[in-house]
Amino acid sequence: MAVLELRHLRYLLAVAEHGSFTRAAEDLHISQPTLSQQIRQLERTLGVRLLDRTGRTVRLTDAGTVYTDHARRALRDLAAAERAVHDVQDLSRGHLRLGVTPTFTAYLTGPLTAELHARHPGIGLTVVETTQDRVEAALLADDLDLGIAFAGDHLPGVAPTPLFTETLSLVTAAAQRPRAASDPLPVHALKDRQLALLSADFATRGHIDAYFARHRAAPRIAVEANSIQALTEIVRRTDLATVLPDAITHDHAHLSPVPLEPPLPTRTVALLHRQGAYRTAAARAFTRLTRDLVRARGYAPPPGGLPADGLSADGLSADGLPTDGLPAGNDSASAVD
């Protein structure tokens, strides 16, 4: 009987992904006959056909669909085990994979990266900016270690640790500031004001539109942009105002936040991770410095306050262990911007 090897799993997943032996072989840098031979060997070992080769594209059979689901999980868990074995507790080296939704690249990603590099220069960082649903899917697939997004409804298996409350404000150029920051601007005063806003593909825009509709305000939208950096530049150089998290103005002296009355909605920012997953020393260090930076910058605490030092929202300590002292993997609990 042939021996099942990890390469068989990788080969099968490549064919399933590409729907073609030719393209899969090119991606794997092996010959097509070799790939076909290996897949047939796997099928003989299992005693079942995994691929339907009769159509224009190669498709998984019902058995193949079930098998590839388990194969993906097995390879993911093996990769996580390898990272755990090589984890360096003294943080002299390591790597962190971080996913963030677009809003946070404007005011949080930079300071966090700088702090991580200052404290632990041996830790490499990969930052992925994408939507919240993709951040959560990547956490579950073990393609990311941590995510920064918003608390709320999450995919099963994604655990949030609340960080702070994000407040939205009207933002203007400092030179165009209409009144003292302590004096809120009534929302109806925006009736004839021209705004530059994020485009509709940002969840933040949905919150803004709902706020204006709720208070029967209809400012003129003169500019829409799918880039926060573009908005801050537009506001800096024109008399247009925008609506953004007021934390963005902390690092932009040319911008001023103007609170509205009634206040704009708030959201809870959270650090996300896969429930029950082993957390590397780099991930634990990043969690600690994130809490430190949030406190140092004076961001409003989340409802209920920050979790106690060293403890996340799912009951795991900062060293990646449950509070009962068992390894995280032995815990019996089951597991967009």
Short mmCIF file of C-alpha atoms in Angstrom, two decimals:
data_model
loop_
_atom_site.label_atom_id
_atom_site.label_comp_id
_atom_site.label_asym_id
_atom_site.label_seq_id
_atom_site.Cartn_x
_atom_site.Cartn_y
_atom_site.Cartn_z
CA MET A 1 0.00 0.00 0.00
CA ALA A 2 1.33 3.42 -0.95
CA VAL A 3 2.30 5.79 1.86
CA LEU A 4 0.34 9.02 2.18
CA GLU A 5 2.66 12.05 2.32
CA LEU A 6 2.04 15.75 2.86
CA ARG A 7 2.91 16.52 -0.74
CA HIS A 8 -0.13 14.50 -1.83
CA LEU A 9 -2.36 16.89 0.12
CA ARG A 10 -0.66 19.97 -1.32
CA TYR A 11 -0.89 18.59 -4.84
CA LEU A 12 -4.61 17.81 -4.49
CA LEU A 13 -5.37 21.27 -3.10
CA ALA A 14 -3.45 22.91 -5.96
CA VAL A 15 -5.44 21.01 -8.60
CA ALA A 16 -8.70 21.84 -6.81
CA GLU A 17 -7.77 25.52 -6.64
CA HIS A 18 -6.73 25.84 -10.29
CA GLY A 19 -9.25 23.41 -11.79
CA SER A 20 -6.47 22.22 -14.07
CA PHE A 21 -3.55 19.81 -13.87
CA THR A 22 -1.52 22.03 -16.21
CA ARG A 23 -1.88 25.24 -14.18
CA ALA A 24 -1.44 23.38 -10.88
CA ALA A 25 1.77 21.74 -12.15
CA GLU A 26 3.13 25.15 -13.21
CA ASP A 27 2.31 26.60 -9.81
CA LEU A 28 3.97 23.66 -8.02
CA HIS A 29 7.00 23.67 -10.37
CA ILE A 30 6.63 20.00 -11.25
CA SER A 31 5.74 18.24 -14.48
CA GLN A 32 2.11 17.49 -15.30
CA PRO A 33 2.71 13.70 -15.65
CA THR A 34 4.31 13.66 -12.19
CA LEU A 35 1.38 15.55 -10.72
CA SER A 36 -1.17 13.23 -12.34
CA GLN A 37 0.73 10.19 -11.10
CA GLN A 38 0.82 11.52 -7.52
CA ILE A 39 -2.92 12.29 -7.50
CA ARG A 40 -3.75 8.81 -8.82
CA GLN A 41 -1.50 7.34 -6.14
CA LEU A 42 -3.45 9.26 -3.51
CA GLU A 43 -6.76 8.05 -4.94
CA ARG A 44 -5.52 4.43 -4.92
CA THR A 45 -4.38 4.81 -1.31
CA LEU A 46 -7.78 6.11 -0.25
CA GLY A 47 -9.72 3.79 -2.51
CA VAL A 48 -11.92 6.60 -3.84
CA ARG A 49 -11.98 9.01 -6.80
CA LEU A 50 -11.27 12.56 -5.62
CA LEU A 51 -11.34 14.42 -8.94
CA ASP A 52 -13.76 14.46 -11.86
CA ARG A 53 -11.64 14.71 -15.00
CA THR A 54 -14.46 14.35 -17.56
CA GLY A 55 -15.32 18.02 -18.09
CA ARG A 56 -13.46 21.02 -19.52
CA THR A 57 -12.17 21.76 -16.03
CA VAL A 58 -11.12 19.36 -13.28
CA ARG A 59 -13.57 19.38 -10.40
CA LEU A 60 -13.71 17.77 -6.98
CA THR A 61 -16.05 14.83 -6.49
CA ASP A 62 -18.23 14.74 -3.39
CA ALA A 63 -15.59 12.64 -1.67
CA GLY A 64 -12.90 15.03 -2.89
CA THR A 65 -14.74 18.02 -1.42
CA VAL A 66 -14.92 16.37 2.00
CA TYR A 67 -11.31 15.24 1.85
CA THR A 68 -9.91 18.64 0.82
CA ASP A 69 -11.73 20.31 3.73
CA HIS A 70 -9.88 18.03 6.14
CA ALA A 71 -6.62 18.40 4.19
CA ARG A 72 -6.71 22.20 4.49
CA ARG A 73 -7.27 21.99 8.23
CA ALA A 74 -4.48 19.43 8.62
CA LEU A 75 -1.95 21.56 6.74
CA ARG A 76 -3.04 24.66 8.64
CA ASP A 77 -2.59 22.93 11.98
CA LEU A 78 0.80 21.54 10.97
CA ALA A 79 1.97 25.01 9.94
CA ALA A 80 0.79 26.40 13.29
CA ALA A 81 2.62 23.60 15.11
CA GLU A 82 5.82 24.40 13.25
CA ARG A 83 5.56 28.08 14.18
CA ALA A 84 4.95 27.14 17.82
CA VAL A 85 8.02 24.89 17.90
CA HIS A 86 10.22 27.66 16.50
CA ASP A 87 8.67 30.44 18.56
CA VAL A 88 11.35 32.51 20.27
CA GLN A 89 10.22 33.60 23.70
CA ASP A 90 12.90 36.26 24.15
CA LEU A 91 11.55 38.12 21.06
CA SER A 92 15.01 38.31 19.49
CA ARG A 93 13.33 37.16 16.28
CA GLY A 94 9.87 36.21 15.08
CA HIS A 95 7.14 37.37 12.74
CA LEU A 96 3.64 38.76 13.12
CA ARG A 97 0.88 38.75 10.49
CA LEU A 98 -1.58 41.59 11.14
CA GLY A 99 -4.81 42.40 9.32
CA VAL A 100 -6.42 45.85 9.64
CA THR A 101 -9.46 47.52 8.17
CA PRO A 102 -8.72 50.68 6.15
CA THR A 103 -9.67 53.27 8.78
CA PHE A 104 -6.86 52.19 11.09
CA THR A 105 -4.07 52.71 8.57
CA ALA A 106 -4.71 56.43 8.94
CA TYR A 107 -3.98 56.71 12.65
CA LEU A 108 -3.15 53.40 14.34
CA THR A 109 -1.04 51.15 12.11
CA GLY A 110 1.90 53.58 11.92
CA PRO A 111 2.25 54.22 15.66
CA LEU A 112 1.84 50.51 16.46
CA THR A 113 4.48 49.54 13.91
CA ALA A 114 6.88 52.15 15.25
CA GLU A 115 6.35 50.95 18.82
CA LEU A 116 6.82 47.29 17.84
CA HIS A 117 10.05 48.10 16.00
CA ALA A 118 11.33 50.21 18.89
CA ARG A 119 10.64 47.52 21.51
CA HIS A 120 11.40 44.41 19.45
CA PRO A 121 13.49 45.24 16.36
CA GLY A 122 13.99 41.53 15.63
CA ILE A 123 10.27 40.96 15.02
CA GLY A 124 9.17 41.15 11.38
CA LEU A 125 5.70 42.43 10.53
CA THR A 126 3.36 41.80 7.62
CA VAL A 127 0.38 44.19 7.47
CA VAL A 128 -2.64 43.42 5.30
CA GLU A 129 -5.28 46.12 4.77
CA THR A 130 -8.65 44.65 3.82
CA THR A 131 -12.30 44.44 4.82
CA GLN A 132 -13.35 43.06 8.19
CA ASP A 133 -14.97 39.92 6.78
CA ARG A 134 -11.71 39.09 4.98
CA VAL A 135 -9.68 39.75 8.13
CA GLU A 136 -11.86 37.30 10.06
CA ALA A 137 -11.75 34.68 7.30
CA ALA A 138 -7.95 34.96 7.21
CA LEU A 139 -7.74 34.50 10.98
CA LEU A 140 -9.80 31.32 10.74
CA ALA A 141 -7.64 30.06 7.86
CA ASP A 142 -4.49 30.79 9.92
CA ASP A 143 -3.31 33.30 7.33
CA LEU A 144 -3.21 36.05 9.98
CA ASP A 145 -2.21 36.06 13.66
CA LEU A 146 -4.18 39.13 14.76
CA GLY A 147 -6.65 41.61 13.33
CA ILE A 148 -7.73 45.12 14.26
CA ALA A 149 -11.36 45.81 13.44
CA PHE A 150 -14.67 46.55 15.16
CA ALA A 151 -16.51 44.60 17.83
CA GLY A 152 -19.93 43.25 16.90
CA ASP A 153 -21.09 40.12 15.13
CA HIS A 154 -18.11 37.91 14.27
CA LEU A 155 -17.61 34.69 12.38
CA PRO A 156 -17.77 31.63 14.67
CA GLY A 157 -14.31 31.01 16.08
CA VAL A 158 -13.18 34.67 16.01
CA ALA A 159 -12.65 36.18 19.46
CA PRO A 160 -12.50 39.97 20.10
CA THR A 161 -10.61 41.81 22.83
CA PRO A 162 -12.04 45.37 23.17
CA LEU A 163 -9.41 48.11 22.90
CA PHE A 164 -11.09 51.52 22.82
CA THR A 165 -14.12 53.49 21.67
CA GLU A 166 -13.72 55.22 18.31
CA THR A 167 -15.53 58.55 17.99
CA LEU A 168 -16.44 60.11 14.66
CA SER A 169 -16.30 63.88 14.25
CA LEU A 170 -16.66 66.51 11.60
CA VAL A 171 -13.10 67.27 10.46
CA THR A 172 -12.03 70.55 8.90
CA ALA A 173 -8.80 72.27 8.00
CA ALA A 174 -7.38 74.01 11.03
CA ALA A 175 -7.56 77.35 9.22
CA GLN A 176 -11.26 76.78 8.46
CA ARG A 177 -12.24 75.80 11.98
CA PRO A 178 -15.64 77.39 12.49
CA ARG A 179 -15.73 77.38 16.28
CA ALA A 180 -14.03 76.15 19.44
CA ALA A 181 -13.79 72.39 19.75
CA SER A 182 -15.66 72.56 23.04
CA ASP A 183 -18.66 74.13 21.30
CA PRO A 184 -20.48 71.41 19.30
CA LEU A 185 -21.90 72.28 15.91
CA PRO A 186 -25.63 71.52 15.50
CA VAL A 187 -26.12 68.95 12.77
CA HIS A 188 -28.71 71.10 11.01
CA ALA A 189 -25.96 73.70 10.45
CA LEU A 190 -24.49 71.30 7.86
CA LYS A 191 -27.50 71.77 5.59
CA ASP A 192 -25.61 74.02 3.19
CA ARG A 193 -22.12 72.72 3.96
CA GLN A 194 -20.14 70.86 1.27
CA LEU A 195 -18.51 67.64 2.41
CA ALA A 196 -15.91 65.22 1.12
CA LEU A 197 -16.77 61.72 2.35
CA LEU A 198 -15.57 58.15 2.09
CA SER A 199 -17.18 56.20 -0.72
CA ALA A 200 -20.03 53.77 -0.14
CA ASP A 201 -17.75 50.70 -0.02
CA PHE A 202 -16.60 51.81 3.46
CA ALA A 203 -18.79 50.68 6.36
CA THR A 204 -17.96 54.03 7.98
CA ARG A 205 -19.90 55.76 5.20
CA GLY A 206 -22.96 53.71 6.07
CA HIS A 207 -22.78 54.95 9.67
CA ILE A 208 -22.45 58.54 8.47
CA ASP A 209 -25.37 58.31 6.02
CA ALA A 210 -27.58 56.70 8.68
CA TYR A 211 -26.73 59.50 11.11
CA PHE A 212 -27.63 62.23 8.62
CA ALA A 213 -30.85 60.45 7.66
CA ARG A 214 -31.83 59.95 11.30
CA HIS A 215 -31.45 63.68 11.98
CA ARG A 216 -32.88 64.80 8.63
CA ALA A 217 -29.68 66.55 7.61
CA ALA A 218 -28.76 66.66 3.95
CA PRO A 219 -25.33 68.22 3.41
CA ARG A 220 -24.08 68.39 -0.15
CA ILE A 221 -21.57 65.63 -0.95
CA ALA A 222 -19.10 67.38 -3.24
CA VAL A 223 -16.39 64.70 -3.25
CA GLU A 224 -16.32 60.96 -2.61
CA ALA A 225 -13.05 59.07 -2.19
CA ASN A 226 -12.03 55.50 -1.38
CA SER A 227 -8.87 56.69 0.38
CA ILE A 228 -8.65 58.30 3.79
CA GLN A 229 -5.31 59.85 2.86
CA ALA A 230 -6.95 61.48 -0.15
CA LEU A 231 -9.70 62.90 2.06
CA THR A 232 -7.29 64.41 4.56
CA GLU A 233 -5.37 66.09 1.72
CA ILE A 234 -8.57 67.41 0.14
CA VAL A 235 -9.76 68.85 3.43
CA ARG A 236 -6.35 70.39 4.14
CA ARG A 237 -6.30 72.21 0.79
CA THR A 238 -9.97 73.27 0.45
CA ASP A 239 -12.86 74.59 2.50
CA LEU A 240 -14.55 71.17 2.39
CA ALA A 241 -15.15 69.26 5.61
CA THR A 242 -15.28 65.51 6.12
CA VAL A 243 -16.38 63.00 8.75
CA LEU A 244 -13.65 60.73 10.10
CA PRO A 245 -12.51 59.27 13.44
CA ASP A 246 -11.33 62.24 15.47
CA ALA A 247 -8.20 60.26 16.42
CA ILE A 248 -6.92 60.95 12.90
CA THR A 249 -6.46 64.61 13.82
CA HIS A 250 -3.97 63.70 16.60
CA ASP A 251 -1.22 63.18 14.02
CA HIS A 252 -2.37 65.83 11.53
CA ALA A 253 -1.83 69.32 12.92
CA HIS A 254 -3.49 70.80 9.83
CA LEU A 255 -6.82 69.14 10.72
CA SER A 256 -9.26 69.96 13.52
CA PRO A 257 -12.11 67.83 14.89
CA VAL A 258 -15.47 69.55 15.39
CA PRO A 259 -17.97 67.62 17.53
CA LEU A 260 -21.55 67.55 16.27
CA GLU A 261 -24.75 67.79 18.24
CA PRO A 262 -26.25 65.22 18.53
CA PRO A 263 -22.98 63.27 18.62
CA LEU A 264 -22.03 60.98 15.77
CA PRO A 265 -22.18 57.24 16.53
CA THR A 266 -19.28 55.51 18.27
CA ARG A 267 -17.81 52.06 17.62
CA THR A 268 -15.74 49.70 19.75
CA VAL A 269 -12.34 48.87 18.26
CA ALA A 270 -11.18 45.34 19.03
CA LEU A 271 -8.13 43.14 18.60
CA LEU A 272 -9.27 39.91 16.91
CA HIS A 273 -7.73 36.44 16.99
CA ARG A 274 -8.75 32.86 16.29
CA GLN A 275 -10.27 31.34 19.40
CA GLY A 276 -8.18 28.58 20.95
CA ALA A 277 -5.23 29.18 18.61
CA TYR A 278 -1.66 29.18 19.91
CA ARG A 279 -0.41 32.75 20.12
CA THR A 280 3.24 33.34 19.42
CA ALA A 281 5.48 35.45 21.61
CA ALA A 282 5.33 38.15 18.90
CA ALA A 283 1.52 38.17 18.97
CA ARG A 284 1.47 38.39 22.76
CA ALA A 285 4.00 41.23 22.75
CA PHE A 286 1.96 43.10 20.14
CA THR A 287 -1.18 42.69 22.25
CA ARG A 288 0.60 44.23 25.26
CA LEU A 289 2.05 47.18 23.37
CA THR A 290 -1.32 47.85 21.70
CA ARG A 291 -2.96 48.22 25.11
CA ASP A 292 -0.08 50.44 26.25
CA LEU A 293 -0.38 52.70 23.20
CA VAL A 294 -4.16 53.00 23.51
CA ARG A 295 -3.77 54.16 27.12
CA ALA A 296 -0.88 56.52 26.31
CA ARG A 297 -2.88 58.22 23.57
CA GLY A 298 -5.87 58.70 25.81
CA TYR A 299 -8.40 56.94 23.58
CA ALA A 300 -11.79 56.50 25.23
CA PRO A 301 -12.03 53.09 26.94
CA PRO A 302 -14.47 50.53 25.51
CA PRO A 303 -17.77 49.79 27.25
CA GLY A 304 -16.90 47.87 30.38
CA GLY A 305 -13.28 49.07 30.26
CA LEU A 306 -10.16 47.31 29.03
CA PRO A 307 -9.62 43.68 30.09
CA ALA A 308 -7.27 43.27 33.03
CA ASP A 309 -3.58 43.31 32.11
CA GLY A 310 -2.53 39.98 30.71
CA LEU A 311 -6.08 38.74 30.09
CA SER A 312 -8.01 38.77 26.83
CA ALA A 313 -11.76 38.73 26.33
CA ASP A 314 -11.89 34.95 25.78
CA GLY A 315 -10.16 34.13 29.07
CA LEU A 316 -6.70 33.48 27.66
CA SER A 317 -3.79 35.01 29.49
CA ALA A 318 -1.27 37.18 27.68
CA ASP A 319 1.08 34.19 27.40
CA GLY A 320 -1.46 32.33 25.29
CA LEU A 321 -2.64 30.00 28.08
CA PRO A 322 -6.12 29.65 29.59
CA THR A 323 -6.47 30.91 33.12
CA ASP A 324 -6.63 27.32 34.42
CA GLY A 325 -3.01 26.86 33.32
CA LEU A 326 -3.69 24.25 30.62
CA PRO A 327 -2.24 24.71 27.12
CA ALA A 328 -4.61 26.68 24.92
CA GLY A 329 -5.13 23.70 22.64
CA ASN A 330 -6.53 21.65 25.57
CA ASP A 331 -9.25 24.16 26.36
CA SER A 332 -12.60 22.42 25.98
CA ALA A 333 -14.47 25.57 24.99
CA SER A 334 -15.56 25.66 21.34
CA ALA A 335 -14.58 28.07 19.37
CA VAL A 336 -15.87 44.81 8.10
CA ASP A 337 -14.79 48.94 7.65
#
